[in-house]
Coordinates of C-alpha atoms and ligand atoms in Angstrom, one line a residue:
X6 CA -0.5 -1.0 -23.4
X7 CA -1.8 -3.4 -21.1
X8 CA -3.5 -6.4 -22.7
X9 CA -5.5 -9.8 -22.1
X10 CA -2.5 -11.6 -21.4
X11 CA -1.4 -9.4 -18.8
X12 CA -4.7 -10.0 -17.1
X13 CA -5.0 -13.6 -17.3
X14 CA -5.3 -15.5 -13.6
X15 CA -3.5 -18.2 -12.9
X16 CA -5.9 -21.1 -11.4
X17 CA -4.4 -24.5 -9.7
X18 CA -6.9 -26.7 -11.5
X19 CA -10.9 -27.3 -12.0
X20 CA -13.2 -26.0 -9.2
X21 CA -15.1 -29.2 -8.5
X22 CA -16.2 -28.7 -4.6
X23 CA -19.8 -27.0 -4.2
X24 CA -18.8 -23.9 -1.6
X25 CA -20.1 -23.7 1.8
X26 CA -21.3 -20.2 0.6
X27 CA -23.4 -21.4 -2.8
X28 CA -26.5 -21.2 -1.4
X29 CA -26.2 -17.0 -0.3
X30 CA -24.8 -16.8 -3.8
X31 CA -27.8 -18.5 -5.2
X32 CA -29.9 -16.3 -3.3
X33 CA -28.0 -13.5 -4.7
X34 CA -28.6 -14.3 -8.2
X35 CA -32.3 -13.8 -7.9
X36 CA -31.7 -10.4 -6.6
X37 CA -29.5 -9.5 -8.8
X38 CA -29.1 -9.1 -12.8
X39 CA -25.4 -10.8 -12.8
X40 CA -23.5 -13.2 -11.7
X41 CA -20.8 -11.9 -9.7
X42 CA -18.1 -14.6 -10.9
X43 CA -19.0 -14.3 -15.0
X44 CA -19.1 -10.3 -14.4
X45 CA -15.5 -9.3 -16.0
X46 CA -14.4 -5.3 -14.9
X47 CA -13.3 -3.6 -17.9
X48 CA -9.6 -2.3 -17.6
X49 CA -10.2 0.9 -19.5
X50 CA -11.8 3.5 -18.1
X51 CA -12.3 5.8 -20.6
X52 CA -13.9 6.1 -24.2
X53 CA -10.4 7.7 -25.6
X54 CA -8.4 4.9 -23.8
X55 CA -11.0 2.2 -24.6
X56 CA -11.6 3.3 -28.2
X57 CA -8.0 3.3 -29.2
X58 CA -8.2 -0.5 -28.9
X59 CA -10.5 -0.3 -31.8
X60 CA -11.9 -4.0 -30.1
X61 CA -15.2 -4.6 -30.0
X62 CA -16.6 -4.6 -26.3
X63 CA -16.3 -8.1 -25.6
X64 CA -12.7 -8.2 -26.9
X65 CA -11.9 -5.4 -24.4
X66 CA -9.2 -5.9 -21.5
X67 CA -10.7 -7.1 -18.4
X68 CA -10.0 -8.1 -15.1
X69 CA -11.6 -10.7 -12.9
X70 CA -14.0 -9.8 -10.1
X71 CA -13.2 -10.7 -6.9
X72 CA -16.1 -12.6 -4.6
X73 CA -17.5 -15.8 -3.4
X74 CA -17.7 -18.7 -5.8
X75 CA -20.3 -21.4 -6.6
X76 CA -18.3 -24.1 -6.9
X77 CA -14.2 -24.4 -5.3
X78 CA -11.5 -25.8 -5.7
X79 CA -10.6 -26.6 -2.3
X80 CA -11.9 -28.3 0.4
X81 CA -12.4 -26.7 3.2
X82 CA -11.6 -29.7 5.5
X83 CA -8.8 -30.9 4.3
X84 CA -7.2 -27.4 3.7
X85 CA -4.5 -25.9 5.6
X86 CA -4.0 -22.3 5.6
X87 CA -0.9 -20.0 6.1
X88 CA -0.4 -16.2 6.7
X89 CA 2.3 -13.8 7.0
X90 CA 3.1 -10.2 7.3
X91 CA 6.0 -8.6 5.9
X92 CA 7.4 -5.2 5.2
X93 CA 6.9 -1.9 7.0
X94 CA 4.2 -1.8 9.3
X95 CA 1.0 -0.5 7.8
X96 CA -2.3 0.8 9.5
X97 CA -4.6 -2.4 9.2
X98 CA -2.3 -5.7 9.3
X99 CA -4.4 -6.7 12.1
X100 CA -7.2 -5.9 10.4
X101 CA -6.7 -8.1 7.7
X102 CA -5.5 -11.4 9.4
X103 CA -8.6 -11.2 11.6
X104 CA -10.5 -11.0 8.7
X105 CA -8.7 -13.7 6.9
X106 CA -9.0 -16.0 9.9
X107 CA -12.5 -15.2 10.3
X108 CA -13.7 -15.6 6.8
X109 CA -11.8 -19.4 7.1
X110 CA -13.5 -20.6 9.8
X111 CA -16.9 -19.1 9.9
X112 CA -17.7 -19.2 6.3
X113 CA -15.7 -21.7 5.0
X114 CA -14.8 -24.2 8.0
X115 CA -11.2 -24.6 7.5
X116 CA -9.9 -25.4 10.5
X117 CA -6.2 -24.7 10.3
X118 CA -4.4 -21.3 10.3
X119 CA -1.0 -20.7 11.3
X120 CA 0.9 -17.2 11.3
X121 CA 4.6 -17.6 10.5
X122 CA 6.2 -14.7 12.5
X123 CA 8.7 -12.0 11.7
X124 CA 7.7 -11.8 7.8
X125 CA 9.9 -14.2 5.5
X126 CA 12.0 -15.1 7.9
X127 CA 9.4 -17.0 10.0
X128 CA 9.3 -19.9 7.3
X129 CA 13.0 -20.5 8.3
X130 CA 14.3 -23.1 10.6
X131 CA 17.8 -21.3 12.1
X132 CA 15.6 -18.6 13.1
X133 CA 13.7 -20.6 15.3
X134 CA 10.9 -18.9 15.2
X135 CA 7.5 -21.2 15.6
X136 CA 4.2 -20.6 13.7
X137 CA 1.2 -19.5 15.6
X138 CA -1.8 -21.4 15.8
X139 CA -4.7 -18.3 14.3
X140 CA -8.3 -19.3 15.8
X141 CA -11.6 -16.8 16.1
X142 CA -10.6 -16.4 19.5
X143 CA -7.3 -15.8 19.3
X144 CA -7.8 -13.2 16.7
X145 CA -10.7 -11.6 18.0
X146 CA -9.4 -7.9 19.3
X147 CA -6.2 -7.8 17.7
X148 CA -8.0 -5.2 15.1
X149 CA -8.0 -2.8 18.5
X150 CA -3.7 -2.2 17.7
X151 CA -1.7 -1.3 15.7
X152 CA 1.2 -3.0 14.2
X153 CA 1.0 -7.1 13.4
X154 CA 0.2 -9.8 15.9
X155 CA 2.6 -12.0 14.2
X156 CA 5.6 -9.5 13.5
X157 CA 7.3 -8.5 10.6
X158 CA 10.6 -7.7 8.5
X159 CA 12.1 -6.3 5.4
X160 CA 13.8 -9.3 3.3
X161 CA 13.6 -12.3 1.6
X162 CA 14.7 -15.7 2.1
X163 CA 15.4 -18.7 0.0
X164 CA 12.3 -19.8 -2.1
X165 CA 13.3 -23.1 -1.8
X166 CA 13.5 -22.8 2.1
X167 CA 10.1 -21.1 1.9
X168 CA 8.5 -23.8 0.0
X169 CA 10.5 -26.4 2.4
X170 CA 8.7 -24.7 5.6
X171 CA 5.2 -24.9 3.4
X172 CA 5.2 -28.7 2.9
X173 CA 6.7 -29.5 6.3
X174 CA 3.4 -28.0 7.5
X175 CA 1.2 -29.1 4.4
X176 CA 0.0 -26.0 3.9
X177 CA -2.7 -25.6 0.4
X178 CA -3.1 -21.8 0.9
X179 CA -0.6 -18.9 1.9
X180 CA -1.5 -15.5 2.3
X181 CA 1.2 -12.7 2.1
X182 CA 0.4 -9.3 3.1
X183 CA 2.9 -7.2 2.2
X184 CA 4.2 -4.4 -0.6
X185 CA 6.1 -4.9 -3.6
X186 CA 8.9 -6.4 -2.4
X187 CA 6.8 -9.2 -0.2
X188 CA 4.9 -9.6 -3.7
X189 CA 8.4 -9.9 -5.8
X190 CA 9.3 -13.0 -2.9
X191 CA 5.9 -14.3 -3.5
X192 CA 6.5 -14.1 -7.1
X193 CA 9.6 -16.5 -6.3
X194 CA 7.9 -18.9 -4.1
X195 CA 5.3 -19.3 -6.4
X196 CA 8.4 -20.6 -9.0
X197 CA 9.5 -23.2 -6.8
X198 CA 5.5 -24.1 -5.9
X199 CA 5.3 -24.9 -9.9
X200 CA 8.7 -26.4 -10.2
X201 CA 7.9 -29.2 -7.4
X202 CA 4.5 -29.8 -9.3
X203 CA 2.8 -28.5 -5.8
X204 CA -0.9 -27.8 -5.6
X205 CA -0.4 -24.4 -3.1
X206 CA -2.1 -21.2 -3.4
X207 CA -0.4 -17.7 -3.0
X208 CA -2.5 -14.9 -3.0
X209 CA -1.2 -11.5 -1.6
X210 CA -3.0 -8.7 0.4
X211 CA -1.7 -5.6 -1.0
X212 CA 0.3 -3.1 1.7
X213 CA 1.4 0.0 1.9
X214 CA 1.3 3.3 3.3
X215 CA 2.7 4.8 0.2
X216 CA -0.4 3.9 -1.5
X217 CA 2.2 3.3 -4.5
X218 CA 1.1 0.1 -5.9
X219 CA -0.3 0.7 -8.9
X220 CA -3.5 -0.5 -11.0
X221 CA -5.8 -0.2 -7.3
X222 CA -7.6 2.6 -6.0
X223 CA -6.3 2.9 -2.7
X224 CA -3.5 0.9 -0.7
X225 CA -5.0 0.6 3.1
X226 CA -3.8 1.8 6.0
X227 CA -3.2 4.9 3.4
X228 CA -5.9 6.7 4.8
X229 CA -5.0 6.0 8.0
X230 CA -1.4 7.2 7.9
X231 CA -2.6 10.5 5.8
X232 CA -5.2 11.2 8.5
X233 CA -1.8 10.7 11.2
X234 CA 0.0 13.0 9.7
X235 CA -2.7 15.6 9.0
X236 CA -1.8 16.4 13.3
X237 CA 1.4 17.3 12.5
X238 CA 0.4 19.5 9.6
X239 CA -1.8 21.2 12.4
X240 CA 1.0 21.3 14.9
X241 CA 3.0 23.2 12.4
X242 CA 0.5 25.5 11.4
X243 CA -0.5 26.3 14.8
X244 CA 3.2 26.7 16.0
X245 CA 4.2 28.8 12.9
X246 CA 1.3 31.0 13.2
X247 CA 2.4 31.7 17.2
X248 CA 5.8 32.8 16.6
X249 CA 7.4 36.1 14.4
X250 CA 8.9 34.7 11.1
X251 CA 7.6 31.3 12.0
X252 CA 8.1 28.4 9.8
X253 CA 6.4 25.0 10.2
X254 CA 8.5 22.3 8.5
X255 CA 6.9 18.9 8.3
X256 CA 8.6 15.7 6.6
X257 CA 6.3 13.1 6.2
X258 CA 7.0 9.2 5.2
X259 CA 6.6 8.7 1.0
X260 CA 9.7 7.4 -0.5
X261 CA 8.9 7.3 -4.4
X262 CA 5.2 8.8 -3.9
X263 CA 3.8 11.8 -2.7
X264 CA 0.2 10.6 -1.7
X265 CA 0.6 11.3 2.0
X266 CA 2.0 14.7 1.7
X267 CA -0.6 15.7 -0.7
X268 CA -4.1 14.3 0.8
X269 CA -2.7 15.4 4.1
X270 CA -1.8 18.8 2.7
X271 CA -5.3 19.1 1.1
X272 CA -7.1 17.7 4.2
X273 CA -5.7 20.4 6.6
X274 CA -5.4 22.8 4.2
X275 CA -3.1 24.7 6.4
X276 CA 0.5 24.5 4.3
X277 CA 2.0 26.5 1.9
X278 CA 4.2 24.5 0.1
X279 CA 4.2 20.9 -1.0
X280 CA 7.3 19.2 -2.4
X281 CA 6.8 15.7 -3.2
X282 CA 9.6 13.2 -5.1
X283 CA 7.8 13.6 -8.5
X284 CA 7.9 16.8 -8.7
X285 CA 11.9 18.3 -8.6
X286 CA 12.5 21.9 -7.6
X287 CA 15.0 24.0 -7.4
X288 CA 16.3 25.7 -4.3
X289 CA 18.5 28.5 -4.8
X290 CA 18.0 31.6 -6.9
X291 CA 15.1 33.8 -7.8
X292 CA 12.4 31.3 -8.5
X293 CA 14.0 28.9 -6.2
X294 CA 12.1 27.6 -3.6
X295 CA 14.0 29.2 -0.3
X296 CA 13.5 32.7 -2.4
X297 CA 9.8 32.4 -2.1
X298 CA 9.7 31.0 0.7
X299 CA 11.8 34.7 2.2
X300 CA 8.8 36.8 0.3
X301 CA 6.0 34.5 1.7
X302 CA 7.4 34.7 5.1
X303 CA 7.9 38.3 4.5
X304 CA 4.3 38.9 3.1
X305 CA 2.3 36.8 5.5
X306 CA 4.8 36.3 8.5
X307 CA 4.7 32.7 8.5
X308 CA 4.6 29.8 6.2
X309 CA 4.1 25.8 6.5
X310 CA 5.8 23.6 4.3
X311 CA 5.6 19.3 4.1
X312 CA 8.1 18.0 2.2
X313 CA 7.6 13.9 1.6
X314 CA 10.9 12.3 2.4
X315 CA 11.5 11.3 -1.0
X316 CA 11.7 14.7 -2.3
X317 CA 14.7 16.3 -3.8
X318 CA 17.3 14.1 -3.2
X319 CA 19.2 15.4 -5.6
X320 CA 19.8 18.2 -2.9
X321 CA 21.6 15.8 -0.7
X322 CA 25.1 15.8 -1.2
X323 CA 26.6 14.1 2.5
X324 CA 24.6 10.8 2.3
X325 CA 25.8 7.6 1.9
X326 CA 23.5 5.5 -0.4
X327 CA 22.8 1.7 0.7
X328 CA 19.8 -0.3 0.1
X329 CA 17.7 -2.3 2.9
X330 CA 16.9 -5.6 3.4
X331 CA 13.9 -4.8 0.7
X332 CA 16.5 -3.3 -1.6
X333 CA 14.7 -0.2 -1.3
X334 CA 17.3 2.9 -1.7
X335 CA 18.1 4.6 1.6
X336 CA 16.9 8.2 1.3
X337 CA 19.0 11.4 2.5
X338 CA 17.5 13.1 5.2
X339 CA 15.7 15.7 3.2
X340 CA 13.8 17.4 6.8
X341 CA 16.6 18.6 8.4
X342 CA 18.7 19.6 4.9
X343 CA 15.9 22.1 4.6
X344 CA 15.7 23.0 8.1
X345 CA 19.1 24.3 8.0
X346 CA 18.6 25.8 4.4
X347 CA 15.5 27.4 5.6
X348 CA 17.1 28.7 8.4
X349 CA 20.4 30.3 7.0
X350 CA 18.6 31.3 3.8
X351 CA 16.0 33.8 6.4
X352 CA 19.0 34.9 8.8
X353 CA 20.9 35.6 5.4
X354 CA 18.6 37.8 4.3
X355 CA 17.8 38.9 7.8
X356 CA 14.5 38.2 8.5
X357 CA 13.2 37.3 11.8
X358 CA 12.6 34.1 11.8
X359 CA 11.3 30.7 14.1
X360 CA 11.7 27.5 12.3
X361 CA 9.8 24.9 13.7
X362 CA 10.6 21.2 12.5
X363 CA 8.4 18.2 12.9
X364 CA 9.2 14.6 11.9
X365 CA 6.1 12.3 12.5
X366 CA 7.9 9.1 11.4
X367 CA 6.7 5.8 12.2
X368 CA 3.9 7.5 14.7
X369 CA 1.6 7.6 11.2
X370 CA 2.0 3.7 10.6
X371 CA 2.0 2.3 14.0
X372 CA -1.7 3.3 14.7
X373 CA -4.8 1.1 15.0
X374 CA -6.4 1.4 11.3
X375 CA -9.5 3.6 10.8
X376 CA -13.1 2.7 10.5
X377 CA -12.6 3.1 6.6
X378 CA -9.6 1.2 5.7
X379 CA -10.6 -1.5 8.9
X380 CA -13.9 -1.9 6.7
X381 CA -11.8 -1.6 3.9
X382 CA -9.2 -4.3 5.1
X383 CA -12.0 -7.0 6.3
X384 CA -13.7 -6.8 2.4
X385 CA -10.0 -7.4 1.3
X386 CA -9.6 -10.3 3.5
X387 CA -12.9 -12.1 2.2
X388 CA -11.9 -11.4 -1.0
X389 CA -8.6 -13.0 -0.6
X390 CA -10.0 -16.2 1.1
X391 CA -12.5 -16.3 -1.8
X392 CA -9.7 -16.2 -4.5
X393 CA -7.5 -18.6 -2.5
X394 CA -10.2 -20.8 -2.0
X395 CA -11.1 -21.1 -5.8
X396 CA -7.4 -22.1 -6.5
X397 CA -6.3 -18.5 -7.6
X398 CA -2.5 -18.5 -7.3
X399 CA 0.3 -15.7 -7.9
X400 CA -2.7 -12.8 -7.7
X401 CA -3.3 -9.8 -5.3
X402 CA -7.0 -8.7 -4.3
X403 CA -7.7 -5.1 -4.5
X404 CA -9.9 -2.3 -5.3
X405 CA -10.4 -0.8 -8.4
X406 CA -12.5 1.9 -9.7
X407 CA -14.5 0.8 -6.5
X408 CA -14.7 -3.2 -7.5
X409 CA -13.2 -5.8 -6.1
X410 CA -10.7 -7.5 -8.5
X411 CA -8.0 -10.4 -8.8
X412 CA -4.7 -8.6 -9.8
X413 CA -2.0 -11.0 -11.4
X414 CA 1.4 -10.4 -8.8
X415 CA 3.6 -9.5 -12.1
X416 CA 1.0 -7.3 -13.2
X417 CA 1.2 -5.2 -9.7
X418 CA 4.9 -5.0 -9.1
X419 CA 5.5 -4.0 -13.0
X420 CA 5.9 -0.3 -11.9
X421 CA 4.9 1.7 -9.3
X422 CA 2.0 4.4 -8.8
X423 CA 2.7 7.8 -8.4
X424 CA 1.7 11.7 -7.9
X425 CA 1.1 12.5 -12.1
X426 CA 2.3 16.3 -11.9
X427 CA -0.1 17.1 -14.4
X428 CA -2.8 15.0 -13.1
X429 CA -6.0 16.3 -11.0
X430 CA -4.5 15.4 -7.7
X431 CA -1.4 17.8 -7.9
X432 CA -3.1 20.5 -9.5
X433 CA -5.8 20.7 -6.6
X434 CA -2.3 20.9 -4.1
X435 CA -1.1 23.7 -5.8
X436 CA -4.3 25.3 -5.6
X437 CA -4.8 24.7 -2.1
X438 CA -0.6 26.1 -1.5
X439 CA -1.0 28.8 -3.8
X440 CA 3.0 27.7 -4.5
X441 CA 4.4 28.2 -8.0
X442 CA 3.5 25.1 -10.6
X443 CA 7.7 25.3 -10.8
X444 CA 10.6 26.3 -8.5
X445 CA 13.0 26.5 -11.3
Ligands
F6P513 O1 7.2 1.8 2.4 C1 6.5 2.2 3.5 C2 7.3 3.1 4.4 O2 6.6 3.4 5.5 C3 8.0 4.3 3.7 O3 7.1 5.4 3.6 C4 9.2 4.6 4.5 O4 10.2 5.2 3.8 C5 9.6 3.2 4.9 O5 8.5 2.4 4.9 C6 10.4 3.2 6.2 O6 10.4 1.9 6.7 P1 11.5 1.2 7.6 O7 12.2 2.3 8.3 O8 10.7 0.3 8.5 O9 12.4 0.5 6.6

């Protein structure tokens, strides 16, 4: 069960500087019954979960809001500030280092940001790649594309390097932005920060399309990838419906987590069959999946199916497993098994039959962010600089239960969010698919 200590936020020292923004916060306080900063978010979100504690209120598990602070513990002057991206790309990135930058130089008047390129790699010297001076103006439209104005890759790279490359450049702040592995490499750098006895703050931005980090509402660029792939559900149902027999077949990006498959499915509300990695099924036999599949294409005369890329690979038998530079397991390609499946299983039993197979891919990531999860990544952003700038070190920012809130790094990576087959979420997809609870 998660308790205080897991909560706890690491702080670089005393915050002794009055903030650039304590007079709006003293205006606030007028206007409101609490002050943001002493207002702790309970971690429990239920009585049943909450009561089982058997703590009294106070006692309870909380986390620390996120927000501006009265007093910081850097100042803004003399601070130097560094971002980088890393990972996958992710609807948003753009988003979020414009905000970042912003935030710095408007609010607070720091008045030195550089971008290391090319995620972890950028820190190191035989790479030759060299920062990027990050102004107001030089971020000012980047938020109109996708991908990351300073590039990005999977990996990590010595610590000690890392921490080198931050006091070459006498950088106080860094911001990653990145999943779980770019949190697991902050974790490291972080280490070696302590070990050299070095006043630098790392606080991480969240990312992933997966939307499988757990403990926050919502990754972003999540919305944005499911709202990508909801054209291809479309596609499918529009090309499945045209043709005798035809099948629509649509593998979308989720490697451990079904979250794109499923709000995609439920926003279209077009396909007939889900199949996600949390959630195994059988193929073969009576209650197998290509069996019902036959009678639904039988009954109806077509059918569309998204399958998350994750899913059933334990159907995969010609694949050879590796890991990539994020140590992340490389997946068998679960489409185009089915594809042929689908295909043989329908001539088999000889019905007509026009499988139609679409592979979105990147094309959901690569997008410009939407309104929602740009508004969402600029309130991310200014909660990140406020953290950083109050000495907050080894934390994420993040939504949850609709609050901001400073997530400790270990805390976030210690497992991963996912689909819960009996939760709310999967129950509403198999109400929408009308597919069996179990291909068994
Ligand atoms: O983790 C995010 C993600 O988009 C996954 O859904 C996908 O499996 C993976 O990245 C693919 O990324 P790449 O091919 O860049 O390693």
């Amino acid at each position: 069960m998660i308790g205080h200590e897991d909560l706890a936020v690491r702080t670089l020292g005393p915050c002794r500087i009055d903030s650039p923004l304590a007079e709006r916060l003293a205006a606030r306080e007028t206007t409101q019954h609490s002050v943001v900063e002493d207002d702790r978010i309970l971690f429990d979100d239920t009585l049943s979960m909450a009561g089982v504690r058997g703590l009294p209120v106070d006692q309870l598990p909380s986390l620390e809001p996120g927000g501006p602070r009265k007093r910081i513990y850097f100042d803004p002057a003399k601070t130097r500030v560094g971002i980088v991206t890393c990972g996958g790309l992710c609807p948003g990135l753009n988003d979020v280092i414009r905000g970042l930058v912003l935030e710095l130089c408007r609010h607070y008047g720091v008045r030195r940001i550089v971008g290391f390129r090319n995620g972890y790699r950028g820190f190191i010297p035989h790479y030759g790649e060299d920062v990027v001076d990050l102004s107001p103006e030089v971020v000012q439209h980047i938020d109109d594309e996708g991908g990351t104005i300073l590039g990005t890759s999977r990996g990590m790279q010595d610590p000690e390097d890392i921490v080198d490359a931050l006091e070459r450049l006498a950088i106080n702040i860094l911001f990653v932005i990145g999943g779980d592995g770019t949190i697991r490499g902050a974790m490291e750098v972080v280490r070696v920060i302590g070990e050299r006895g070095l006043k630098i703050a790392v606080v991480g931005v969240p990312k992933t399309i997966d939307n499988d980090i757990p403990y926050i509402d919502q990754s972003f660029g999540f919305q944005t990838a499911m709202s990508e792939a909801t054209k291809s559900i479309h596609a499918a149902s529009v090309e499945a419906r045209s043709a005798p027999g035809g099948v629509g077949l649509v593998k979308l990006m989720g490697r451990h987590s079904g979250f794109i498959a499923c709000y995609s499915t439920l926003a279209k509300d077009d396909a007939d069959y889900v199949l996600i990695p949390e959630v195994p099924f059988a193929l073969k036999g009576e209650h197998g999946f290509l069996e019902h599949l036959r009678r639904r294409v039988e009954d109806r005369g077509h059918a569309v199916v998204v399958v998350a890329e994750g899913a059933g690979q334990e159907h995969i038998e010609e694949h050879e497993p590796g890991r990539d530079a994020s140590g992340n397991v490389r997946l068998g390609d679960i489409g185009r098994l089915l594809r042929r499946l689908v295909t043989e299983h329908l001539d088999d039993a000889k019905v007509e039959n026009n499988v139609r197979y679409f592979d979105p891919s990147y094309a959901i990531r690569s997008v410009p962010a939407n309104p929602y999860d740009s508004a969402y990544c600029l309130r991310l952003a200014h909660a990140a600089v406020h953290a950083a700038m109050a000495g907050r070190t080894e934390v994420i920012v993040a939504r949850r239960r609709r609050r901001f809130v400073h997530i400790p790094m270990a805390l976030a990576v210690s497992r991963r969010n996912h689909v819960d087959p009996l939760g709310d979420l999967w129950m509403s997809v198999l109400e929408a698919t009308g597919q069996p609870v179990r291909f068994a």
